[in-house]
Amino acid sequence: MAEEAIYNNEISINDQWEEICKQLKMEFGETAFDSWLKPLSVDSLHNGVMSLCAPTAFMKNWVITHYSDRIHRIWERKNPEIKELQFIVQTPGDGSLIKHIRKTPTPQSLYTLTNYTANSCNEADSSAARLNAAYTFENFVVGKTNEFAYAAARRVAESRNISFNPLFLYSGVGLGKTHLLHAIAQHIKKTDPNRTVVYISAEQFLYKFVNALRYKDTDAFKEQFRSVDVLMIDDVQFLANKNKTQDEFFYTFNSLIESGKQIILSADKSPNDLDGIENRLKSRLNSGLVADIMPTDFELRFGILQKKAEQLGITLPENVAEFLAQKITSNIRELEGSLKRIAAHSLLLSGHEITLDMTQDVLKDMLRSIDRKTTIDEIQKKVAEYFNISVKEMQSSRRARNVARPRQIAMYLAKQLTSRSLPEIGRKFDRDHTTVMHAVRKVEELIIEDSSMSESIEALKHALDN
Ligand code: ADP
Ligand code: MG
């Protein structure tokens, strides 16, 4: 009995965490979520103190400064029992699906950066992010949409002479940039272990730089990045409007290029389209080879499903692969996620064969939202109708309550019912993403405080469901 209670309690806490994750992903965007929040796991709830595990001290620290207040607020609302959040460092056990090939960095080396020496490979590793052992060239499925980026990455990884410098990869989310970067790093480390390779996300780069400034340790910071053979910075769009960090990056960049070292970068847009990046830096980013990964096509999605099924050791019937490749077109991460869900289902119900019926059943929520495809336009129209205002008024700059409130509700519903990002939603209302975020929070609060609000939301959701 007692055990069952504990078990149920754990399940509900894990469920709560899952829901909270969805919301965090919505608020902070997929990239930030994947980098910082997804790696967290629930540990325990004791006397009102909720403990969450982070895989490294670095992450723990980052989450505490950037996200813990928000996590606390959302959780408190879901579960008033929770009075305090606590973060602990715990590396995932060996049972985890993804094995990291790097040792957990020691907090010491991450915070101070002073014990870095250019010739020591291990120290270099500990200052950078870990590489995912599964992200190799061998595991990368090549198709029309990514063959150019793949070829460029291979060339850079294989040639000892600098051919393209910098190599700049860009694409939308979940299309393989990080995978290719890790593949290059692992290839070089294997074939040429004397070269120092540092892979780091732009967010970490920024974080380290800010810390170096704070602890007046910028010399060590500079030394750390200027003495590597290959420097990779992932998601450089994060440096937007961070002018000091951009300056530092600019100098590091020039110094590495001058001394014939390789630089590899990724971003979600081409250098010219990156907002908030200084022009002189843009032109540097453009000066080597720029390669994009295009949205996937059916063949690639089909090929990836087959490859991943093989790796997971499951038999994926062709009609199921076809069905998934047709339906899940957004990105490879989602495609992979859906396959893992089916695989888990079939493994847990031991030997449960994978069929089209079973797939449709297991993925029904996901498929429903794909089929339904509620658009922001529809939401605006329905909400405007419901409150007797026009769509024009909703998009206008008027702030009167009778217009502003419906506008906030429409923003909230757009966030809930579509997969659009905050900036995308903002654009539809001629507002920026912070306004949308504020609206979402406001409506969430009102739903709790005001029953007529929750009724309106329910009615609107129902109206939009058809
Ligand atoms: P991005 O950095 O562009 O957001 P990722 O590199 O994180 O995307 O890729 C998302 C997921 O999709 C990863 O699990 C990655 O291994 C997988 N993936 C992406 N492209 C391919 C590909 N061509 N072949 C196999 N897996 C891929
Ligand atoms: Mg990435």
Short mmCIF file of C-alpha atoms and ligand atoms in Angstrom, two decimals:
data_model
loop_
_atom_site.label_atom_id
_atom_site.label_comp_id
_atom_site.label_asym_id
_atom_site.label_seq_id
_atom_site.Cartn_x
_atom_site.Cartn_y
_atom_site.Cartn_z
CA MET A 1 0.00 0.00 0.00
CA ALA A 2 2.62 2.49 1.15
CA GLU A 3 4.78 1.57 -1.78
CA GLU A 4 1.91 2.09 -4.10
CA ALA A 5 1.29 5.53 -2.66
CA ILE A 6 4.92 6.47 -3.17
CA TYR A 7 4.80 5.09 -6.66
CA ASN A 8 1.67 7.04 -7.52
CA ASN A 9 3.13 10.15 -6.04
CA GLU A 10 6.21 9.77 -8.18
CA ILE A 11 4.17 9.23 -11.25
CA SER A 12 2.15 12.34 -10.66
CA ILE A 13 5.26 14.41 -10.00
CA ASN A 14 6.81 13.12 -13.16
CA ASP A 15 3.61 13.89 -15.01
CA GLN A 16 3.62 17.37 -13.59
CA TRP A 17 7.20 17.82 -14.67
CA GLU A 18 6.30 16.68 -18.17
CA GLU A 19 3.55 19.25 -18.37
CA ILE A 20 5.81 21.93 -17.01
CA CYS A 21 8.37 21.01 -19.62
CA LYS A 22 5.84 21.56 -22.37
CA GLN A 23 5.14 25.00 -21.05
CA LEU A 24 8.83 25.86 -20.61
CA LYS A 25 9.51 24.76 -24.15
CA MET A 26 6.76 27.04 -25.33
CA GLU A 27 8.04 30.00 -23.38
CA PHE A 28 11.73 29.72 -23.97
CA GLY A 29 11.81 28.06 -27.38
CA GLU A 30 13.06 24.71 -28.45
CA THR A 31 16.77 25.43 -28.56
CA ALA A 32 17.03 26.87 -25.08
CA PHE A 33 14.75 24.17 -23.79
CA ASP A 34 16.82 21.40 -25.32
CA SER A 35 20.08 22.87 -24.08
CA TRP A 36 19.15 23.61 -20.50
CA LEU A 37 15.83 22.22 -19.38
CA LYS A 38 15.41 18.91 -21.13
CA PRO A 39 18.50 17.44 -19.44
CA LEU A 40 16.92 18.02 -16.02
CA SER A 41 15.15 15.22 -14.24
CA VAL A 42 12.97 14.96 -11.18
CA ASP A 43 14.64 13.53 -8.11
CA SER A 44 12.25 13.75 -5.18
CA LEU A 45 9.77 15.83 -3.24
CA HIS A 46 10.43 16.04 0.49
CA ASN A 47 8.77 18.39 2.96
CA GLY A 48 7.85 20.78 0.21
CA VAL A 49 11.32 20.81 -1.30
CA MET A 50 11.37 19.61 -4.88
CA SER A 51 14.77 18.36 -6.01
CA LEU A 52 15.71 18.38 -9.65
CA CYS A 53 18.87 16.81 -11.05
CA ALA A 54 21.13 18.51 -13.53
CA PRO A 55 23.83 16.52 -15.33
CA THR A 56 26.63 19.01 -14.64
CA ALA A 57 27.41 21.79 -12.20
CA PHE A 58 27.63 24.15 -15.13
CA MET A 59 24.08 23.41 -16.17
CA LYS A 60 22.84 23.54 -12.64
CA ASN A 61 24.25 27.01 -12.20
CA TRP A 62 22.85 28.23 -15.47
CA VAL A 63 19.39 26.87 -14.75
CA ILE A 64 19.38 28.44 -11.30
CA THR A 65 20.20 31.88 -12.63
CA HIS A 66 18.00 31.76 -15.71
CA TYR A 67 15.08 29.45 -15.23
CA SER A 68 14.49 28.37 -11.66
CA ASP A 69 12.15 31.22 -10.72
CA ARG A 70 9.94 30.47 -13.63
CA ILE A 71 9.96 26.73 -13.00
CA HIS A 72 9.09 27.40 -9.38
CA ARG A 73 6.19 29.66 -10.26
CA ILE A 74 4.63 27.24 -12.69
CA TRP A 75 5.07 24.31 -10.38
CA GLU A 76 3.73 26.05 -7.34
CA ARG A 77 0.59 26.77 -9.25
CA LYS A 78 0.16 23.14 -10.27
CA ASN A 79 1.05 21.78 -6.89
CA PRO A 80 0.77 24.08 -3.88
CA GLU A 81 2.68 21.51 -1.83
CA ILE A 82 5.86 22.70 -3.46
CA LYS A 83 7.52 25.41 -1.44
CA GLU A 84 11.05 25.35 -2.67
CA LEU A 85 13.13 24.14 -5.58
CA GLN A 86 16.52 22.62 -5.14
CA PHE A 87 19.00 21.56 -7.79
CA ILE A 88 21.51 18.78 -7.46
CA VAL A 89 24.17 17.50 -9.79
CA GLN A 90 23.83 13.96 -10.93
CA THR A 91 25.17 12.36 -14.06
CA PRO A 92 22.76 10.10 -15.87
CA GLY A 93 23.37 6.43 -15.16
CA ASP A 94 24.76 4.11 -17.79
CA GLY A 95 21.27 3.00 -18.54
CA SER A 96 20.51 6.17 -20.41
CA LEU A 97 19.85 5.82 -24.10
CA ILE A 98 22.48 8.31 -25.10
CA LYS A 99 25.94 7.67 -23.81
CA HIS A 100 28.21 10.63 -23.47
CA ILE A 101 31.78 9.89 -24.27
CA ARG A 102 33.18 12.67 -22.13
CA LYS A 103 33.70 12.61 -18.44
CA THR A 104 31.57 14.99 -16.47
CA PRO A 105 33.49 18.23 -16.29
CA THR A 106 34.54 19.21 -12.82
CA PRO A 107 32.80 22.34 -11.59
CA GLN A 108 36.16 23.81 -10.76
CA SER A 109 37.40 23.91 -14.32
CA LEU A 110 34.12 25.27 -15.51
CA TYR A 111 33.85 28.15 -13.14
CA THR A 112 37.39 29.41 -13.06
CA LEU A 113 38.78 28.57 -16.47
CA THR A 114 42.24 29.20 -15.09
CA ASN A 115 43.51 25.66 -15.11
CA TYR A 116 43.24 25.39 -18.83
CA THR A 117 46.33 24.56 -20.80
CA ALA A 118 46.39 24.60 -24.53
CA ASN A 119 48.16 21.32 -25.01
CA SER A 120 46.05 19.24 -22.78
CA CYS A 121 43.20 17.66 -24.62
CA ASN A 122 41.33 16.75 -21.47
CA GLU A 123 41.29 20.23 -20.12
CA ALA A 124 40.01 21.47 -23.42
CA ASP A 125 37.26 18.92 -23.26
CA SER A 126 36.24 19.87 -19.80
CA SER A 127 35.77 23.46 -20.81
CA ALA A 128 33.52 22.59 -23.67
CA ALA A 129 30.24 20.77 -24.01
CA ARG A 130 30.13 17.03 -24.19
CA LEU A 131 29.79 15.30 -27.50
CA ASN A 132 27.02 12.90 -28.24
CA ALA A 133 28.62 9.63 -29.26
CA ALA A 134 25.71 8.83 -31.55
CA TYR A 135 26.24 11.94 -33.64
CA THR A 136 28.72 10.52 -36.12
CA PHE A 137 29.02 10.71 -39.89
CA GLU A 138 28.13 7.03 -40.07
CA ASN A 139 24.83 7.71 -38.35
CA PHE A 140 24.00 10.67 -40.54
CA VAL A 141 21.59 9.81 -43.33
CA VAL A 142 22.36 11.77 -46.46
CA GLY A 143 19.71 12.97 -48.89
CA LYS A 144 19.17 15.76 -51.38
CA THR A 145 18.36 18.33 -48.73
CA ASN A 146 21.50 17.90 -46.66
CA GLU A 147 24.12 16.45 -49.02
CA PHE A 148 25.91 19.73 -49.53
CA ALA A 149 26.26 20.47 -45.82
CA TYR A 150 27.31 16.87 -45.24
CA ALA A 151 29.98 16.98 -47.94
CA ALA A 152 31.34 20.26 -46.59
CA ALA A 153 31.44 18.88 -43.06
CA ARG A 154 33.24 15.75 -44.19
CA ARG A 155 35.75 17.74 -46.15
CA VAL A 156 36.58 19.91 -43.16
CA ALA A 157 36.82 16.89 -40.89
CA GLU A 158 39.05 14.91 -43.21
CA SER A 159 41.45 17.42 -44.65
CA ARG A 160 44.48 18.54 -42.75
CA ASN A 161 44.76 21.63 -44.87
CA ILE A 162 42.29 24.31 -44.15
CA SER A 163 39.91 24.37 -47.08
CA PHE A 164 36.89 26.35 -45.98
CA ASN A 165 37.29 28.76 -43.16
CA PRO A 166 35.00 29.33 -41.46
CA LEU A 167 32.53 26.63 -42.33
CA PHE A 168 29.12 28.04 -41.53
CA LEU A 169 26.15 25.65 -41.38
CA TYR A 170 22.61 26.85 -41.05
CA SER A 171 19.10 25.41 -41.00
CA GLY A 172 15.84 25.41 -39.09
CA VAL A 173 15.68 23.44 -35.85
CA GLY A 174 16.10 19.71 -35.67
CA LEU A 175 17.63 19.27 -39.09
CA GLY A 176 21.10 18.05 -38.13
CA LYS A 177 23.46 20.98 -37.50
CA THR A 178 24.54 19.85 -34.07
CA HIS A 179 24.79 16.30 -35.33
CA LEU A 180 27.21 17.36 -38.07
CA LEU A 181 29.29 19.49 -35.72
CA HIS A 182 29.69 16.63 -33.27
CA ALA A 183 30.51 14.30 -36.16
CA ILE A 184 33.33 16.58 -37.29
CA ALA A 185 34.69 16.84 -33.75
CA GLN A 186 34.61 13.09 -33.19
CA HIS A 187 36.18 12.37 -36.53
CA ILE A 188 39.09 14.70 -35.89
CA LYS A 189 39.61 13.39 -32.39
CA LYS A 190 39.74 9.87 -33.69
CA THR A 191 41.98 10.41 -36.67
CA ASP A 192 44.14 13.20 -35.33
CA PRO A 193 44.11 13.11 -31.53
CA ASN A 194 46.81 15.75 -31.22
CA ARG A 195 44.61 18.48 -32.54
CA THR A 196 42.68 20.35 -29.90
CA VAL A 197 39.03 20.54 -30.76
CA VAL A 198 36.63 22.64 -28.76
CA TYR A 199 32.91 22.39 -29.32
CA ILE A 200 30.77 24.83 -27.42
CA SER A 201 27.30 26.32 -27.79
CA ALA A 202 27.12 30.07 -28.24
CA GLU A 203 25.12 30.23 -25.03
CA GLN A 204 27.95 28.61 -23.11
CA PHE A 205 30.46 30.84 -24.82
CA LEU A 206 28.45 33.83 -23.68
CA TYR A 207 28.11 32.45 -20.19
CA LYS A 208 31.83 31.84 -19.88
CA PHE A 209 32.61 35.26 -21.18
CA VAL A 210 30.26 36.95 -18.74
CA ASN A 211 31.76 34.93 -15.91
CA ALA A 212 35.26 35.78 -17.03
CA LEU A 213 34.34 39.44 -16.92
CA ARG A 214 32.78 39.07 -13.54
CA TYR A 215 35.81 37.30 -12.08
CA LYS A 216 38.20 39.52 -13.99
CA ASP A 217 39.63 36.51 -15.66
CA THR A 218 39.39 37.50 -19.30
CA ASP A 219 43.00 36.61 -20.07
CA ALA A 220 42.36 32.97 -19.31
CA PHE A 221 39.19 33.13 -21.35
CA LYS A 222 41.03 34.57 -24.33
CA GLU A 223 43.84 32.08 -24.00
CA GLN A 224 41.39 29.22 -23.79
CA PHE A 225 39.78 29.94 -27.11
CA ARG A 226 42.74 31.29 -28.99
CA SER A 227 44.92 28.28 -28.46
CA VAL A 228 42.74 25.61 -29.99
CA ASP A 229 43.18 24.01 -33.41
CA VAL A 230 39.53 23.68 -34.21
CA LEU A 231 36.87 25.85 -32.64
CA MET A 232 33.20 25.03 -33.10
CA ILE A 233 30.45 27.27 -31.89
CA ASP A 234 26.91 26.02 -32.18
CA ASP A 235 23.85 28.26 -32.53
CA VAL A 236 25.61 31.58 -32.93
CA GLN A 237 22.25 33.33 -33.25
CA PHE A 238 22.38 33.41 -29.45
CA LEU A 239 25.00 36.11 -29.67
CA ALA A 240 22.43 38.49 -31.16
CA ASN A 241 22.59 41.87 -29.45
CA LYS A 242 25.28 40.67 -27.06
CA ASN A 243 27.74 43.21 -28.30
CA LYS A 244 30.58 42.70 -25.88
CA THR A 245 30.57 38.97 -26.42
CA GLN A 246 30.40 39.52 -30.16
CA ASP A 247 33.45 41.75 -29.96
CA GLU A 248 35.34 39.12 -28.05
CA PHE A 249 34.24 36.49 -30.50
CA PHE A 250 35.30 38.72 -33.38
CA TYR A 251 38.85 39.02 -31.98
CA THR A 252 39.05 35.32 -31.23
CA PHE A 253 37.81 34.62 -34.71
CA ASN A 254 40.41 36.83 -36.37
CA SER A 255 43.23 35.51 -34.29
CA LEU A 256 42.36 31.89 -35.04
CA ILE A 257 41.92 32.48 -38.75
CA GLU A 258 45.21 34.34 -38.91
CA SER A 259 47.04 31.48 -37.32
CA GLY A 260 45.49 29.01 -39.71
CA LYS A 261 43.10 27.35 -37.29
CA GLN A 262 39.75 25.94 -38.33
CA ILE A 263 36.49 27.54 -37.26
CA ILE A 264 33.11 25.89 -37.67
CA LEU A 265 29.86 27.60 -36.81
CA SER A 266 26.17 26.91 -36.94
CA ALA A 267 23.10 29.12 -36.76
CA ASP A 268 19.43 29.07 -37.53
CA LYS A 269 19.82 31.58 -40.38
CA SER A 270 22.35 32.57 -42.98
CA PRO A 271 24.91 35.18 -41.84
CA ASN A 272 23.12 37.93 -43.77
CA ASP A 273 19.79 37.13 -42.20
CA LEU A 274 21.03 37.01 -38.62
CA ASP A 275 19.48 39.88 -36.69
CA GLY A 276 21.43 41.66 -34.01
CA ILE A 277 24.85 40.59 -35.29
CA GLU A 278 27.30 43.37 -36.11
CA ASN A 279 28.06 43.86 -39.77
CA ARG A 280 31.78 43.32 -39.49
CA LEU A 281 31.11 39.97 -37.83
CA LYS A 282 28.54 39.04 -40.46
CA SER A 283 31.04 39.63 -43.19
CA ARG A 284 33.55 37.41 -41.37
CA LEU A 285 30.94 34.68 -41.05
CA ASN A 286 30.37 34.92 -44.78
CA SER A 287 34.00 34.75 -45.69
CA GLY A 288 34.40 30.98 -45.85
CA LEU A 289 31.85 28.43 -46.96
CA VAL A 290 28.19 28.87 -46.06
CA ALA A 291 26.11 25.70 -46.37
CA ASP A 292 22.48 25.24 -45.51
CA ILE A 293 20.43 22.18 -44.67
CA MET A 294 17.03 22.42 -46.27
CA PRO A 295 13.77 21.10 -44.83
CA THR A 296 13.56 17.34 -45.24
CA ASP A 297 11.90 15.60 -48.15
CA PHE A 298 10.00 12.33 -48.08
CA GLU A 299 12.94 10.16 -49.16
CA LEU A 300 15.17 11.46 -46.43
CA ARG A 301 12.52 11.05 -43.77
CA PHE A 302 11.88 7.52 -44.95
CA GLY A 303 15.60 6.72 -44.96
CA ILE A 304 16.10 8.14 -41.49
CA LEU A 305 13.23 6.10 -40.09
CA GLN A 306 14.71 2.92 -41.50
CA LYS A 307 18.14 3.67 -40.15
CA LYS A 308 16.88 4.62 -36.70
CA ALA A 309 14.62 1.58 -36.53
CA GLU A 310 17.62 -0.58 -37.28
CA GLN A 311 19.60 1.11 -34.54
CA LEU A 312 16.78 0.67 -32.06
CA GLY A 313 16.59 -2.97 -33.05
CA ILE A 314 12.95 -2.88 -34.04
CA THR A 315 11.16 -4.07 -37.14
CA LEU A 316 9.40 -1.19 -38.78
CA PRO A 317 6.99 -2.29 -41.49
CA GLU A 318 7.24 -0.32 -44.70
CA ASN A 319 3.70 1.00 -44.58
CA VAL A 320 4.31 2.40 -41.10
CA ALA A 321 7.54 4.08 -42.19
CA GLU A 322 5.70 5.52 -45.17
CA PHE A 323 2.88 6.77 -43.03
CA LEU A 324 5.23 8.48 -40.57
CA ALA A 325 7.39 9.97 -43.29
CA GLN A 326 4.29 11.47 -44.85
CA LYS A 327 2.80 12.81 -41.67
CA ILE A 328 5.68 14.07 -39.59
CA THR A 329 7.36 16.60 -41.75
CA SER A 330 8.35 19.32 -39.30
CA ASN A 331 11.86 18.10 -38.45
CA ILE A 332 14.02 15.09 -37.78
CA ARG A 333 13.92 15.42 -34.03
CA GLU A 334 10.15 14.99 -34.05
CA LEU A 335 10.35 12.14 -36.48
CA GLU A 336 12.82 10.42 -34.20
CA GLY A 337 10.66 11.16 -31.19
CA SER A 338 7.64 9.52 -32.76
CA LEU A 339 9.64 6.45 -33.68
CA LYS A 340 10.99 6.15 -30.15
CA ARG A 341 7.49 6.33 -28.76
CA ILE A 342 6.33 3.51 -30.97
CA ALA A 343 9.44 1.50 -30.17
CA ALA A 344 9.00 1.99 -26.43
CA HIS A 345 5.40 0.95 -26.71
CA SER A 346 6.23 -2.18 -28.59
CA LEU A 347 9.07 -3.10 -26.24
CA LEU A 348 7.10 -2.45 -23.05
CA LEU A 349 4.18 -4.55 -24.19
CA SER A 350 6.76 -7.18 -24.91
CA GLY A 351 6.74 -8.28 -28.48
CA HIS A 352 3.80 -6.11 -29.40
CA GLU A 353 4.18 -5.91 -33.14
CA ILE A 354 4.40 -2.53 -34.78
CA THR A 355 1.46 -2.03 -37.10
CA LEU A 356 -0.22 0.93 -38.70
CA ASP A 357 -3.16 0.67 -36.29
CA MET A 358 -0.91 0.59 -33.30
CA THR A 359 1.09 3.54 -34.62
CA GLN A 360 -2.00 5.61 -35.15
CA ASP A 361 -3.17 4.76 -31.67
CA VAL A 362 0.12 5.51 -29.90
CA LEU A 363 0.61 8.77 -31.74
CA LYS A 364 -2.97 9.88 -31.77
CA ASP A 365 -2.49 13.17 -29.91
CA MET A 366 0.39 14.15 -32.10
CA LEU A 367 -1.42 13.17 -35.28
CA ARG A 368 -4.57 14.94 -34.22
CA SER A 369 -2.71 18.17 -33.78
CA ILE A 370 -1.06 17.74 -37.17
CA ASP A 371 -4.39 17.00 -38.84
CA ARG A 372 -6.22 19.71 -37.05
CA LYS A 373 -3.62 22.31 -37.94
CA THR A 374 -5.40 25.17 -36.27
CA THR A 375 -3.98 28.35 -37.67
CA ILE A 376 -3.44 31.66 -35.99
CA ASP A 377 -5.76 33.25 -38.54
CA GLU A 378 -8.55 30.93 -37.51
CA ILE A 379 -7.92 31.63 -33.86
CA GLN A 380 -8.03 35.37 -34.41
CA LYS A 381 -11.23 35.05 -36.34
CA LYS A 382 -13.01 32.86 -33.79
CA VAL A 383 -11.88 34.87 -30.80
CA ALA A 384 -12.85 38.15 -32.46
CA GLU A 385 -16.28 36.72 -33.27
CA TYR A 386 -16.73 35.47 -29.75
CA PHE A 387 -16.02 38.89 -28.26
CA ASN A 388 -17.78 40.85 -30.96
CA ILE A 389 -14.82 42.76 -32.22
CA SER A 390 -13.21 42.70 -35.64
CA VAL A 391 -9.94 40.95 -36.50
CA LYS A 392 -8.61 44.36 -37.53
CA GLU A 393 -9.23 45.70 -34.07
CA MET A 394 -7.53 42.68 -32.60
CA GLN A 395 -4.40 43.39 -34.61
CA SER A 396 -4.54 47.13 -34.01
CA SER A 397 -2.57 49.03 -31.42
CA ARG A 398 -5.66 49.84 -29.37
CA ARG A 399 -5.28 49.09 -25.70
CA ALA A 400 -8.86 49.38 -24.51
CA ARG A 401 -9.72 46.43 -22.29
CA ASN A 402 -12.53 45.16 -24.56
CA VAL A 403 -9.96 44.74 -27.34
CA ALA A 404 -6.84 44.02 -25.34
CA ARG A 405 -8.26 41.09 -23.43
CA PRO A 406 -9.51 39.19 -26.50
CA ARG A 407 -6.13 39.87 -28.09
CA GLN A 408 -4.38 38.28 -25.12
CA ILE A 409 -6.72 35.31 -25.25
CA ALA A 410 -6.05 34.82 -28.94
CA MET A 411 -2.31 34.92 -28.27
CA TYR A 412 -2.69 32.40 -25.49
CA LEU A 413 -4.69 30.05 -27.71
CA ALA A 414 -2.22 30.46 -30.55
CA LYS A 415 0.53 29.33 -28.19
CA GLN A 416 -1.53 26.44 -26.91
CA LEU A 417 -3.02 25.15 -30.11
CA THR A 418 -0.36 25.75 -32.73
CA SER A 419 3.31 24.95 -32.86
CA ARG A 420 4.23 28.54 -33.70
CA SER A 421 6.97 30.23 -31.71
CA LEU A 422 6.40 33.34 -29.63
CA PRO A 423 7.98 35.67 -32.23
CA GLU A 424 5.90 34.09 -35.00
CA ILE A 425 2.72 34.61 -33.03
CA GLY A 426 3.80 38.14 -32.20
CA ARG A 427 4.17 39.00 -35.85
CA LYS A 428 0.58 37.99 -36.55
CA PHE A 429 -0.53 40.54 -34.00
CA ASP A 430 2.04 43.13 -34.92
CA ARG A 431 3.65 42.73 -31.50
CA ASP A 432 6.94 41.34 -30.25
CA HIS A 433 7.46 38.04 -28.47
CA THR A 434 7.59 39.54 -24.97
CA THR A 435 4.06 40.85 -25.41
CA VAL A 436 2.94 37.35 -26.34
CA MET A 437 4.73 35.86 -23.37
CA HIS A 438 3.09 38.39 -21.09
CA ALA A 439 -0.31 37.63 -22.60
CA VAL A 440 0.15 33.91 -22.08
CA ARG A 441 1.03 34.41 -18.43
CA LYS A 442 -1.78 36.84 -17.86
CA VAL A 443 -4.37 34.49 -19.30
CA GLU A 444 -2.98 31.59 -17.29
CA GLU A 445 -3.45 33.63 -14.15
CA LEU A 446 -6.94 34.69 -15.11
CA ILE A 447 -7.96 31.11 -15.84
CA ILE A 448 -7.18 30.26 -12.24
CA GLU A 449 -8.69 33.37 -10.70
CA ASP A 450 -11.73 33.88 -12.82
CA SER A 451 -14.10 31.07 -13.70
CA SER A 452 -15.77 33.00 -16.52
CA MET A 453 -12.36 33.24 -18.17
CA SER A 454 -11.79 29.51 -17.98
CA GLU A 455 -15.25 28.94 -19.41
CA SER A 456 -14.56 31.26 -22.34
CA ILE A 457 -11.31 29.50 -23.04
CA GLU A 458 -13.00 26.11 -22.97
CA ALA A 459 -15.74 27.31 -25.30
CA LEU A 460 -13.23 28.77 -27.72
CA LYS A 461 -11.11 25.65 -27.71
CA HIS A 462 -14.19 23.64 -28.42
CA ALA A 463 -15.17 25.95 -31.27
CA LEU A 464 -11.70 25.66 -32.75
CA ASP A 465 -11.60 21.90 -32.48
CA ASN A 466 -13.84 21.34 -35.49
P1 ADP B 1 19.78 21.00 -35.08
O1 ADP B 1 21.09 21.18 -34.37
O2 ADP B 1 19.81 21.44 -36.50
O3 ADP B 1 18.62 21.59 -34.34
P2 ADP B 1 20.20 18.22 -34.45
O4 ADP B 1 21.55 18.03 -35.00
O5 ADP B 1 20.08 18.35 -32.98
O6 ADP B 1 19.47 19.45 -35.17
O7 ADP B 1 19.28 17.03 -34.97
C1 ADP B 1 18.08 16.64 -34.33
C2 ADP B 1 17.99 15.13 -34.25
O8 ADP B 1 17.85 14.60 -35.55
C3 ADP B 1 19.25 14.51 -33.69
O9 ADP B 1 18.88 13.43 -32.88
C4 ADP B 1 20.02 14.04 -34.91
O10 ADP B 1 20.80 12.90 -34.63
C5 ADP B 1 18.90 13.70 -35.86
N1 ADP B 1 19.30 13.93 -37.26
C6 ADP B 1 19.32 15.11 -37.91
N2 ADP B 1 19.70 14.94 -39.19
C7 ADP B 1 19.92 13.62 -39.34
C8 ADP B 1 20.32 12.81 -40.44
N3 ADP B 1 20.56 13.33 -41.65
N4 ADP B 1 20.46 11.50 -40.24
C9 ADP B 1 20.19 10.95 -39.02
N5 ADP B 1 19.80 11.65 -37.95
C10 ADP B 1 19.66 12.97 -38.10
MG MG B 2 21.50 22.20 -32.59
#
